CSV table of C-alpha atoms in Angstrom, one decimal:
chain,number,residue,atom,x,y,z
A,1,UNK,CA,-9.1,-4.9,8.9
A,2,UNK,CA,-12.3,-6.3,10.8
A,3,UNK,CA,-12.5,-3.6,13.1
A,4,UNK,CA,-12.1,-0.6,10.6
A,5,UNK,CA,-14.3,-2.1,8.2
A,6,UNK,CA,-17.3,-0.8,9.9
A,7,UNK,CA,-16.0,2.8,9.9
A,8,UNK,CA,-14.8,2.6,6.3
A,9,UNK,CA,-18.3,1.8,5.1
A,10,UNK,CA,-19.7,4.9,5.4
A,11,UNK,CA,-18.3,6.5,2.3
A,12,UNK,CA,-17.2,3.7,-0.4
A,13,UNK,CA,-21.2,2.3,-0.5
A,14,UNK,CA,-22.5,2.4,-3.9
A,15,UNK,CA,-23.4,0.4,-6.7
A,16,UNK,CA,-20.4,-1.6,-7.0
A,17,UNK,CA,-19.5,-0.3,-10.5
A,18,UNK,CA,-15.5,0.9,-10.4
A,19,UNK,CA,-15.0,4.8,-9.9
A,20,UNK,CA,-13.0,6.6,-12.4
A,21,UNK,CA,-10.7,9.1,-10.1
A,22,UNK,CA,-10.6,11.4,-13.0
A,23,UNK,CA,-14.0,11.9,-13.2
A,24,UNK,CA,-15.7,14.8,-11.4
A,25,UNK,CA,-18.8,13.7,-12.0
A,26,UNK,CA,-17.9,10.5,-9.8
A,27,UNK,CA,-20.8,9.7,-7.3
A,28,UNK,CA,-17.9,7.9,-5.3
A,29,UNK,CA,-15.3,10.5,-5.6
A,30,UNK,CA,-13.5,11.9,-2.0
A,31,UNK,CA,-14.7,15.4,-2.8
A,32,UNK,CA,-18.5,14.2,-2.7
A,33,UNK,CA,-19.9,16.2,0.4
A,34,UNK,CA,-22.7,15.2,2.3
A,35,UNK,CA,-25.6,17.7,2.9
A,36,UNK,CA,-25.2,19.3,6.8
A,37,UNK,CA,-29.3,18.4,7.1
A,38,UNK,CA,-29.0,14.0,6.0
A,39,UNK,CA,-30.2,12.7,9.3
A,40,UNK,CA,-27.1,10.2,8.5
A,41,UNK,CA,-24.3,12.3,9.1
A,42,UNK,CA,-22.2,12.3,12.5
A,43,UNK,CA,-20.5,14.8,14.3
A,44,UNK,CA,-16.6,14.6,14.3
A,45,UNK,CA,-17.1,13.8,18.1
A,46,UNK,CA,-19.5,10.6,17.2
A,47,UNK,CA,-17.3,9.5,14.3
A,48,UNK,CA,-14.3,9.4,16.7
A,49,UNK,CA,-16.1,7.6,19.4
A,50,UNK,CA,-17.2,4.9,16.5
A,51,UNK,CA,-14.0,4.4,15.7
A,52,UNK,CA,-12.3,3.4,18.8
A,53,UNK,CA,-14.5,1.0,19.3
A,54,UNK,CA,-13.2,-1.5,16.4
A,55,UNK,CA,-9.7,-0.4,17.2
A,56,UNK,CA,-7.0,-0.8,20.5
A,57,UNK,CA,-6.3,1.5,23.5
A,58,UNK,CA,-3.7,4.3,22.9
A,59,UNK,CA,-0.4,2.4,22.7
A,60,UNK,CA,3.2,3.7,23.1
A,61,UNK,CA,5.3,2.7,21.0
A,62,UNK,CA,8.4,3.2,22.9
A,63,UNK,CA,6.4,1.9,26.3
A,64,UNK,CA,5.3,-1.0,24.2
A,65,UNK,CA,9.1,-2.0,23.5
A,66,UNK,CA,10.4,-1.4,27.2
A,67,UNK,CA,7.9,-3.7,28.4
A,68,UNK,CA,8.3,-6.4,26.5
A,69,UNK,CA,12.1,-6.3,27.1
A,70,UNK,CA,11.5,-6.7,30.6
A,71,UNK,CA,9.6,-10.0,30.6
A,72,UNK,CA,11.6,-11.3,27.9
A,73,UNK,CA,14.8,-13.1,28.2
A,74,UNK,CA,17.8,-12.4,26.2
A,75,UNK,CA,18.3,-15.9,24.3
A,76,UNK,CA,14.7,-15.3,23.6
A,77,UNK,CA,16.0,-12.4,21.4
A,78,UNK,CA,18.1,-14.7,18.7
A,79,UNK,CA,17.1,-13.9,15.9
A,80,UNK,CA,19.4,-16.3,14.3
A,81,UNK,CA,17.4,-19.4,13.1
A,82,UNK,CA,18.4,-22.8,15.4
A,83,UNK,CA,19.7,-25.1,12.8
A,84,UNK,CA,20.8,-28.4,15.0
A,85,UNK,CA,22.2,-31.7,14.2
A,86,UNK,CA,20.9,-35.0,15.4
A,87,UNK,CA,22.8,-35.2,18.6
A,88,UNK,CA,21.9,-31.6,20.1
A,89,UNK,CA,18.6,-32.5,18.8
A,90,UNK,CA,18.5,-35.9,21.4
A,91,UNK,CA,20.0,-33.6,24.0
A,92,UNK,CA,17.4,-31.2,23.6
A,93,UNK,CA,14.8,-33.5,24.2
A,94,UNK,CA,15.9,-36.1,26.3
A,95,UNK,CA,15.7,-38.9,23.9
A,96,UNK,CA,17.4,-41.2,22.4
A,97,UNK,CA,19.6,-40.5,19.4
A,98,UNK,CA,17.8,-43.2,17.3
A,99,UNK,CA,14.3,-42.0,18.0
A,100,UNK,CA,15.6,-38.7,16.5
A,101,UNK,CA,17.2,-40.0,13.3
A,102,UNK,CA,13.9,-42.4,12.6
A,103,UNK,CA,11.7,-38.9,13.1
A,104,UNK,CA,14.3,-37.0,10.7
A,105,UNK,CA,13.4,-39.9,8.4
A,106,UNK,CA,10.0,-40.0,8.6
A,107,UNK,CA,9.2,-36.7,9.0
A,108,UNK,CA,11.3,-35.8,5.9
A,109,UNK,CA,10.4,-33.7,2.8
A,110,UNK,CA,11.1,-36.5,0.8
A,111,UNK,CA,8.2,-38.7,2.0
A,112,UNK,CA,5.8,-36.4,0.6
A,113,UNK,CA,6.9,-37.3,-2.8
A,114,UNK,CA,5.2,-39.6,-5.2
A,115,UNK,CA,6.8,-41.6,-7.5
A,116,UNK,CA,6.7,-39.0,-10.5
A,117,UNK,CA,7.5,-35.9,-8.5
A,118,UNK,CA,11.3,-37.4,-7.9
A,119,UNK,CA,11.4,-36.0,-11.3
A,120,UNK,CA,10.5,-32.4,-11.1
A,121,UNK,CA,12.2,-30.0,-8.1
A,122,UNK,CA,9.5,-28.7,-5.5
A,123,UNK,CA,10.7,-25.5,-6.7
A,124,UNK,CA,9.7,-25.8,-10.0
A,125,UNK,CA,6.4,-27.7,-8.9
A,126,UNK,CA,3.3,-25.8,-9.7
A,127,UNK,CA,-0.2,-26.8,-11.4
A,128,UNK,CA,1.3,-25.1,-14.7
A,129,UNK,CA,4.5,-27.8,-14.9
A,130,UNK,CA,2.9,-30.9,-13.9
A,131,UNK,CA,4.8,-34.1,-14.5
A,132,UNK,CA,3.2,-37.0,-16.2
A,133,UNK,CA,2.0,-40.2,-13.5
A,134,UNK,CA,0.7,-37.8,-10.8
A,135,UNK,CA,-2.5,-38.8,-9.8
A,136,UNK,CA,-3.8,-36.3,-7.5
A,137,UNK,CA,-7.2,-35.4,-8.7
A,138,UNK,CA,-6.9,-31.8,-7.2
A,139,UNK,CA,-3.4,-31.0,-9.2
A,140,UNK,CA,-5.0,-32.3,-12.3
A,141,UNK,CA,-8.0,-30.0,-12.1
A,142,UNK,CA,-6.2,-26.9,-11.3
A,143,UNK,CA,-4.0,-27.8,-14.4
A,144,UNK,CA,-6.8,-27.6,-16.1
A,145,UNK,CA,-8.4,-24.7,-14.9
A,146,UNK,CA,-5.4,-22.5,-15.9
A,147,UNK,CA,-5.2,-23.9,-19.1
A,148,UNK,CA,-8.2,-22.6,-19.6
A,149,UNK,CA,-7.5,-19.0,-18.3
A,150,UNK,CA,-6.5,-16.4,-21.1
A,151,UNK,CA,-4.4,-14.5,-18.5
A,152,UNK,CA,-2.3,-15.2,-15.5
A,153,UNK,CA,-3.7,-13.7,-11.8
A,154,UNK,CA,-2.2,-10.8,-10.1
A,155,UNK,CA,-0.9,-11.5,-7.1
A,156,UNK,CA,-1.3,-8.5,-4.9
A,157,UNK,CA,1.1,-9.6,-1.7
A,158,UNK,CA,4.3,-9.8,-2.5
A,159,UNK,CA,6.8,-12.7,-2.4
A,160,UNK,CA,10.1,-13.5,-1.9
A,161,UNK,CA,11.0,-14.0,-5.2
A,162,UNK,CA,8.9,-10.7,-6.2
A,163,UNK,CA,10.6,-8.5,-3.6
A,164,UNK,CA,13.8,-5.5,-4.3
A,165,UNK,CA,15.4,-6.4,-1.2
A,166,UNK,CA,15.7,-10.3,-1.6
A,167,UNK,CA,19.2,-9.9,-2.5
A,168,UNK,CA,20.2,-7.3,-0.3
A,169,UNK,CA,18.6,-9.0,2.5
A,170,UNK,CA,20.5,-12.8,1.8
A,171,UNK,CA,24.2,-10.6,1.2
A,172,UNK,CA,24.2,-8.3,4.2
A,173,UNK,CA,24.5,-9.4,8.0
A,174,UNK,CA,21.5,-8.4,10.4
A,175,UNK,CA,22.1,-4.7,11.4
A,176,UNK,CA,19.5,-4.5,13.5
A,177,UNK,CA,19.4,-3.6,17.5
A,178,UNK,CA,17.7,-6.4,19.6
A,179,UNK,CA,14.7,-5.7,20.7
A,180,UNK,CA,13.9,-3.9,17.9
A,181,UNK,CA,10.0,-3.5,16.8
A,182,UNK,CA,8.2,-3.8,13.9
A,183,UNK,CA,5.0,-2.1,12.9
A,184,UNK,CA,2.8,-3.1,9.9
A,185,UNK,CA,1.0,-0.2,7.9
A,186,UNK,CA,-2.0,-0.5,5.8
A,187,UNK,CA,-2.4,2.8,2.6
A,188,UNK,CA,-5.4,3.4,1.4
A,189,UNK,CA,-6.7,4.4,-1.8
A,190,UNK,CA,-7.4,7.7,-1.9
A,191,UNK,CA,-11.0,7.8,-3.6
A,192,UNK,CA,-11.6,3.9,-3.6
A,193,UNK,CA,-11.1,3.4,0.3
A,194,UNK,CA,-9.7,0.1,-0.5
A,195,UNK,CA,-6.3,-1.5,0.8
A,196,UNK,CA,-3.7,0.0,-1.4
A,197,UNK,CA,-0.5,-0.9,0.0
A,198,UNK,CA,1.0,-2.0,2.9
A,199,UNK,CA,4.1,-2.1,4.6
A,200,UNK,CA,6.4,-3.1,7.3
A,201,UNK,CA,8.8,-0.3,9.6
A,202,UNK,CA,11.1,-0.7,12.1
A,203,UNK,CA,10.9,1.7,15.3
A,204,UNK,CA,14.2,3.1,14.1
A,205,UNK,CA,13.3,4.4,11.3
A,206,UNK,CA,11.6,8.6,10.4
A,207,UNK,CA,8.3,9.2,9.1
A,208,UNK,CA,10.2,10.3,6.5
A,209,UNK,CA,11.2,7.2,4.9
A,210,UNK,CA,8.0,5.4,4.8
A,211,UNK,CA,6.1,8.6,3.1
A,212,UNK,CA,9.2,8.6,0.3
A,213,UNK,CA,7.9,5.2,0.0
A,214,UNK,CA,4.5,5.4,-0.2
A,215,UNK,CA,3.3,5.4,-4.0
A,216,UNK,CA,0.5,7.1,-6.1
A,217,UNK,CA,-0.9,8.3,-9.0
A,218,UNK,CA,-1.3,12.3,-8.4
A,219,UNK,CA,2.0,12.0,-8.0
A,220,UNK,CA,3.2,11.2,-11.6
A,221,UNK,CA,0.2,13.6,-13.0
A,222,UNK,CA,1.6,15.9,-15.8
A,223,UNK,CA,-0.8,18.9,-16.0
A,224,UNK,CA,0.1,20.5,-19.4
A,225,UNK,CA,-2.0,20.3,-22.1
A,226,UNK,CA,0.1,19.2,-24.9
A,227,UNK,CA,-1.9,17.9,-28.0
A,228,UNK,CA,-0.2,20.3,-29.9
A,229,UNK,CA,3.3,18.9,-29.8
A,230,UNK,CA,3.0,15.8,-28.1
A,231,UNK,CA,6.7,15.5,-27.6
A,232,UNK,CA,6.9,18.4,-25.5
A,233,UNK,CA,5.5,15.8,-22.6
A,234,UNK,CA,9.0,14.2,-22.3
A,235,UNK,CA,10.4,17.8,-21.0
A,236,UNK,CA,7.1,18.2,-18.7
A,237,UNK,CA,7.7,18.0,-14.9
A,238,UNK,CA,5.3,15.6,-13.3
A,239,UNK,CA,3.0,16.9,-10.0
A,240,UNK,CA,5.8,15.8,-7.4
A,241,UNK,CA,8.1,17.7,-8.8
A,242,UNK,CA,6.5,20.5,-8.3
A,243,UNK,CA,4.4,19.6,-5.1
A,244,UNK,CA,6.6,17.8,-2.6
A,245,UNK,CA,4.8,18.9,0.2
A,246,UNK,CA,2.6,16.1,2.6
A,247,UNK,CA,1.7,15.2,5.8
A,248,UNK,CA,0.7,12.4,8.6
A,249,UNK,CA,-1.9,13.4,11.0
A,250,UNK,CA,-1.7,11.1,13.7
A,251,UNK,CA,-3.2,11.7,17.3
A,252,UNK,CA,-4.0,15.2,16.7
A,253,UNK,CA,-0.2,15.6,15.8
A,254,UNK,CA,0.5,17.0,12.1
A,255,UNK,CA,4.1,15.6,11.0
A,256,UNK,CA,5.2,18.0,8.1
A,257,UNK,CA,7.6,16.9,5.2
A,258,UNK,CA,9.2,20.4,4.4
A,259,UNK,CA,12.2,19.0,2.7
A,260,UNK,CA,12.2,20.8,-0.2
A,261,UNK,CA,12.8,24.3,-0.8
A,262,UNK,CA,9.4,25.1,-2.0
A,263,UNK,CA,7.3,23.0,0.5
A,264,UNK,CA,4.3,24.4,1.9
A,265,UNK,CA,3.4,23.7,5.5
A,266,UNK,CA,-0.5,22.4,5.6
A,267,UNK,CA,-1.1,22.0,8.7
A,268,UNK,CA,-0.8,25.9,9.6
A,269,UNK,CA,-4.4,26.4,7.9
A,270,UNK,CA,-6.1,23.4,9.7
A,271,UNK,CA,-4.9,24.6,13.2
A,272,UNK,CA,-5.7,27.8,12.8
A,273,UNK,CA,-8.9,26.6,11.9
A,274,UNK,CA,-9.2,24.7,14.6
A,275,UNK,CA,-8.1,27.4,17.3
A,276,UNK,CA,-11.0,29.5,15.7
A,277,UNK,CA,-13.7,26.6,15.6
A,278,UNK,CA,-16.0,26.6,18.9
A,279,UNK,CA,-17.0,23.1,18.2
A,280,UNK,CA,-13.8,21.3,17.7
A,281,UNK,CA,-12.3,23.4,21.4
A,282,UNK,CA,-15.7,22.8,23.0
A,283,UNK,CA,-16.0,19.0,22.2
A,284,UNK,CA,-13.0,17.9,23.7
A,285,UNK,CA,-11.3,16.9,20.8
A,286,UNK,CA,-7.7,18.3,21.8
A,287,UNK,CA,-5.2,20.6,21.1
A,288,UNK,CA,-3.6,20.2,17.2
A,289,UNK,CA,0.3,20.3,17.2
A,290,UNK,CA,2.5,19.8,14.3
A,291,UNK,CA,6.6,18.2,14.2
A,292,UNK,CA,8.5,17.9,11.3
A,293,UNK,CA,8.6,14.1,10.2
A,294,UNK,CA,12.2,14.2,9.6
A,295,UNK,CA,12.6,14.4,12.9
A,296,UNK,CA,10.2,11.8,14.1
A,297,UNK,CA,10.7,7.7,14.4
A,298,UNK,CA,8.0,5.2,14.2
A,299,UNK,CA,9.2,4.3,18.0
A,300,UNK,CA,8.1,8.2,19.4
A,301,UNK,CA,4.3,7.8,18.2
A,302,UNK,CA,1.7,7.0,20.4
A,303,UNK,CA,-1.3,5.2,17.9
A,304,UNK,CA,-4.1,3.0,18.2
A,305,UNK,CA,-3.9,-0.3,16.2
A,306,UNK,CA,-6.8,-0.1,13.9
A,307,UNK,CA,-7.5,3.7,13.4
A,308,UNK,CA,-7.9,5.2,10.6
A,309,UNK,CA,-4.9,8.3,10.6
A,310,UNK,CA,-4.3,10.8,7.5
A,311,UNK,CA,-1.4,11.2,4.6
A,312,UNK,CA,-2.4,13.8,2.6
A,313,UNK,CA,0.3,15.3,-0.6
A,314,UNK,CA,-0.5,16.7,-3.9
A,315,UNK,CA,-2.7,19.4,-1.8
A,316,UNK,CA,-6.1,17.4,-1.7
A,317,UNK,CA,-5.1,14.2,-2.3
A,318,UNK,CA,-6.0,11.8,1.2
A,319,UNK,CA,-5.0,8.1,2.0
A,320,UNK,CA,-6.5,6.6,4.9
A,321,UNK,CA,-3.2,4.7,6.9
A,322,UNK,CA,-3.8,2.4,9.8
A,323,UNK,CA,-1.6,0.4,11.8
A,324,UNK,CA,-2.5,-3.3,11.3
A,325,UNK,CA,-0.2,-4.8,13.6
A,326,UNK,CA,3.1,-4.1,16.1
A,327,UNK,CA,5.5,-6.4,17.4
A,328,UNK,CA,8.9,-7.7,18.0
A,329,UNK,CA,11.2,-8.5,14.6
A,330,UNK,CA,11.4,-12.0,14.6
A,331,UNK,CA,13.8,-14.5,13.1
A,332,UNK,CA,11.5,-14.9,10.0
A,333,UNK,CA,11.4,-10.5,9.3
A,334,UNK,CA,14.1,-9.2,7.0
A,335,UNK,CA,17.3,-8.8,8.8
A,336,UNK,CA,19.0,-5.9,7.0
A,337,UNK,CA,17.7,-2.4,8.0
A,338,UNK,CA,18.5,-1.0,4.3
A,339,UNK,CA,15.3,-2.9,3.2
A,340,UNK,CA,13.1,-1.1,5.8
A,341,UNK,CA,10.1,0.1,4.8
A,342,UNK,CA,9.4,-3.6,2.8
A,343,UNK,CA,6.8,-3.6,0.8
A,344,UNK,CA,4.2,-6.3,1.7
A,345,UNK,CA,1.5,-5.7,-0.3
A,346,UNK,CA,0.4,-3.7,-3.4
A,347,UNK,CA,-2.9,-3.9,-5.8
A,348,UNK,CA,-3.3,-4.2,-8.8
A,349,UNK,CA,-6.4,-2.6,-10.3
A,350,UNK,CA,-7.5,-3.4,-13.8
A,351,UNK,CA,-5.8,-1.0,-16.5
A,352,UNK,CA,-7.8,1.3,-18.4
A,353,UNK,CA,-7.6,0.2,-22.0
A,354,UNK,CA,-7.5,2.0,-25.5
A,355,UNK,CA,-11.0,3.0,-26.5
A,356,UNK,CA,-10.6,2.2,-29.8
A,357,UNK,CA,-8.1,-1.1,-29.7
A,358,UNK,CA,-9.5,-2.4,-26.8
A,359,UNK,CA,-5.9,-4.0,-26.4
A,360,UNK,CA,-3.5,-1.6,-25.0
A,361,UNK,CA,-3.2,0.2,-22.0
A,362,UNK,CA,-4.6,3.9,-22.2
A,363,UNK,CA,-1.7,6.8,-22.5
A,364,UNK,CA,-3.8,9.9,-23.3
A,365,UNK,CA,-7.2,11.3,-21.8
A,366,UNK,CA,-8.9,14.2,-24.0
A,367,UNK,CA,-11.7,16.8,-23.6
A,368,UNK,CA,-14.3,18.6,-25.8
A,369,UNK,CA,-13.3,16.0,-28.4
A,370,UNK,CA,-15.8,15.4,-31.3
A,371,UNK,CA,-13.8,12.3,-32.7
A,372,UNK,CA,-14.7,10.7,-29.6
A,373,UNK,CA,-17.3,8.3,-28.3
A,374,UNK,CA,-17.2,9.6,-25.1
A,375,UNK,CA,-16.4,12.3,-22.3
A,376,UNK,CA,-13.5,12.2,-21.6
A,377,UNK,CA,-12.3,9.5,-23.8
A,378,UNK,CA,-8.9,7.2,-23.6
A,379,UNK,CA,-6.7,6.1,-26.0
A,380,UNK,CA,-3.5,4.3,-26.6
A,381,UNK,CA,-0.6,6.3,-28.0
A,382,UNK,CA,-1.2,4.5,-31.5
A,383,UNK,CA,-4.7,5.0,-31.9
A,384,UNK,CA,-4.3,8.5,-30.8
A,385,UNK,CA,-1.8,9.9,-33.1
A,386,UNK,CA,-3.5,8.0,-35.8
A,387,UNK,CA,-7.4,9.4,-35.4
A,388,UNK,CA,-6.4,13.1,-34.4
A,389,UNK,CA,-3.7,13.5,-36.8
A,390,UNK,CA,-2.5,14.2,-40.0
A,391,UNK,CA,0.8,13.0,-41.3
A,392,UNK,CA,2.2,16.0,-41.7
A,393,UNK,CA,1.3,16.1,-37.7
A,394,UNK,CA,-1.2,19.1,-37.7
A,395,UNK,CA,-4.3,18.3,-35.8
A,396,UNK,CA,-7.6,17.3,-37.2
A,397,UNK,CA,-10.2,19.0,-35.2
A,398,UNK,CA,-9.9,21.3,-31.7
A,399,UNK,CA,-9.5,19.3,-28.8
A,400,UNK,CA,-7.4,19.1,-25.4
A,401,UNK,CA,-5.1,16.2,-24.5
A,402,UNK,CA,-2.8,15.7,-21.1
A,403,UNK,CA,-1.1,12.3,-20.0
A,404,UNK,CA,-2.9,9.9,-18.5
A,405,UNK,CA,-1.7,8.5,-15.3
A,406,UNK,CA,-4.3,5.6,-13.8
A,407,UNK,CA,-3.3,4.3,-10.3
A,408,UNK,CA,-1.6,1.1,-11.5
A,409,UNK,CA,1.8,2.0,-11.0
């Protein structure tokens, strides 16, 4: 986002080595605090004021619908894609029915093929499958470019044939009101500050259902120390099944998820906090209220395209969300509401590898280990067993070992 990029600066400069979010020691890390006397820092009041100024005026989301609805005409709320013959076609336009069919012709798919694509589909067409006779010098390179490449790229957005709800969407009709808006949502990374995730809502839909959605990897943290009897682990609960509690803070409005039966409400601190603080009553900042987000739609908030908001679970840990983008579904959105939130976008860091192997991804992180190079230290589950172990299972040497969990998930 250009105009949260400015705002978002302030915290993830550094020396452009990646951050390890396990790592206390982490001169990146969210808990780094800066010193009340740096002639840097800004008042809440200023960082506010910053902010707004790279992002929109206070929008209603509900307002934002009713408006458009009045200046836009029913047929212009099809979303049924206009597939006409040659004949409505030449009606449509005013022309005749054989300027149409030589356009159709000339202007058809099939023109752009060469003599040796009619032999390969343009669905199977890529710069990895490339039929013999083509003589576009650009194709040929970027054949042999990826030859060259050891491993395939991620692809971080998301695709049609890469999406859950590709099936669900092309079996079910449209179940979706008219009218209906759609609001794109950027997550953050909670220690990185970098684009995470992103997804698309509907009006329609709770809070709720986009923060079940929303993935990370405090969430699937298993806190027991376990090295000695690894397979107690498969019994272990992971951190969101003990911690379900979270919340959105959007326009000084704390939306709770107390859903389960041992959910903490977080908000209750801050406000208090707030009522007590002289600076954040004197300063015009507003009152702090707080909803339940079960009982709260996209279509009720009032937000401001481009500022940074707050989802905060697992107690500490914070993602940045900001709305990129809101509009009208269109024809080319996914029609079925059961595929609401969709998931548009999701990174893919690189993995933390074995320190031994060097091959395989990293399932244990230990501490105070002498057999170790390093502090902590990772290892795959084969190298593990077979440095701290003996065959009869007993450990070698005194150390402490948990699952590791990075954020690729």
């Amino acid at each position: 986002m250009a105009f949260a990029r400015p705002w978002m600066k302030t915290d993830d400069e550094g020396d452009g080595r990646p951050s390890d979010p396990h790592d206390p020691t982490n001169a990146n890390s969210s808990n780094r605090s800066e010193s009340p006397s740096s002639p840097h820092r800004l008042t809440l009041a200023k960082q506010r004021q910053q902010c707004k100024q790279f992002c929109s005026q206070l929008i209603s989301v509900r307002q934002f619908q009713s408006n458009y609805l009045q200046v836009i005409d029913n047929a212009d709320l099809d979303r049924n894609l206009l597939d006409l013959d040659v004949y409505d076609m030449a009606a449509e336009m005013s022309i005749p029915i054989e300027t149409v069919q030589e356009l159709s012709h000339v202007c058809s798919v099939d023109q752009l093929k060469g003599s040796a694509e009619k032999e390969i589909s343009l669905e199977d067409a890529s710069p990895d499958n490339l039929p013999e006779g083509v003589e576009l010098e650009t194709m040929t390179y970027e054949s042999q470019q990826l030859k060259k490449k050891k491993r395939t790229k991620n692809i971080n957005y998301l695709t049609s044939k890469n999406q859950p709800h590709t099936n669900l969407n092309e079996t079910s009709q449209s179940d979706i009101d008219e009218g209906e808006v759609l609001l794109i949502v950027n997550i953050y990374h909670p220690v990185k500050l970098l684009k995470h995730q992103e997804y698309s809502v509907i009006g329609s839909q709770f809070l709720s259902e986009l923060r079940d959605k929303i993935e990370c990897f405090s969430d699937e943290v298993i806190t027991t120390e376990c090295s000695s009897n690894l397979d107690m682990l498969a019994s272990e609960p992971r951190a969101v099944d003990i911690s379900k509690s979270a919340f959105f803070f959007i326009e000084n409005v704390f939306y709770n998820d107390l859903r389960g039966p041992l959910c903490k409400d977080y908000s209750k601190v801050i406000i208090d906090w707030a009522k007590k603080n002289s600076d954040w009553m004197e300063k015009d900042l507003g009152p702090i209220t707080s909803k339940l987000m079960t009982d709260v739609k996209f279509i009720d908030l009032k937000i401001r395209l481009g500022y940074p908001y707050l989802f905060c679970h697992q107690g500490d840990c914070e993602h940045l969300i900001i709305f990129q983008d809101l509009r009208l579904l269109s024809e080319g959105d996914v029609q079925c509401k059961l595929a609401y939130p969709v998931s548009l976008f999701k990174s893919r860091p690189r993995r933390q590898l074995c320190r031994i192997c060097d091959m395989f991804i990293a399932k244990w992180i230990t501490y105070n280990d002498r057999l170790a190079s390093s502090e902590p230290s990772y290892f795959c589950d084969k190298c593990f067993r077979a440095l701290h172990y003996l065959e009869d299972g007993s450990k070698i040497c005194d150390f402490e070992a948990y699952a590791y969990v990075d954020d690729y998930i």
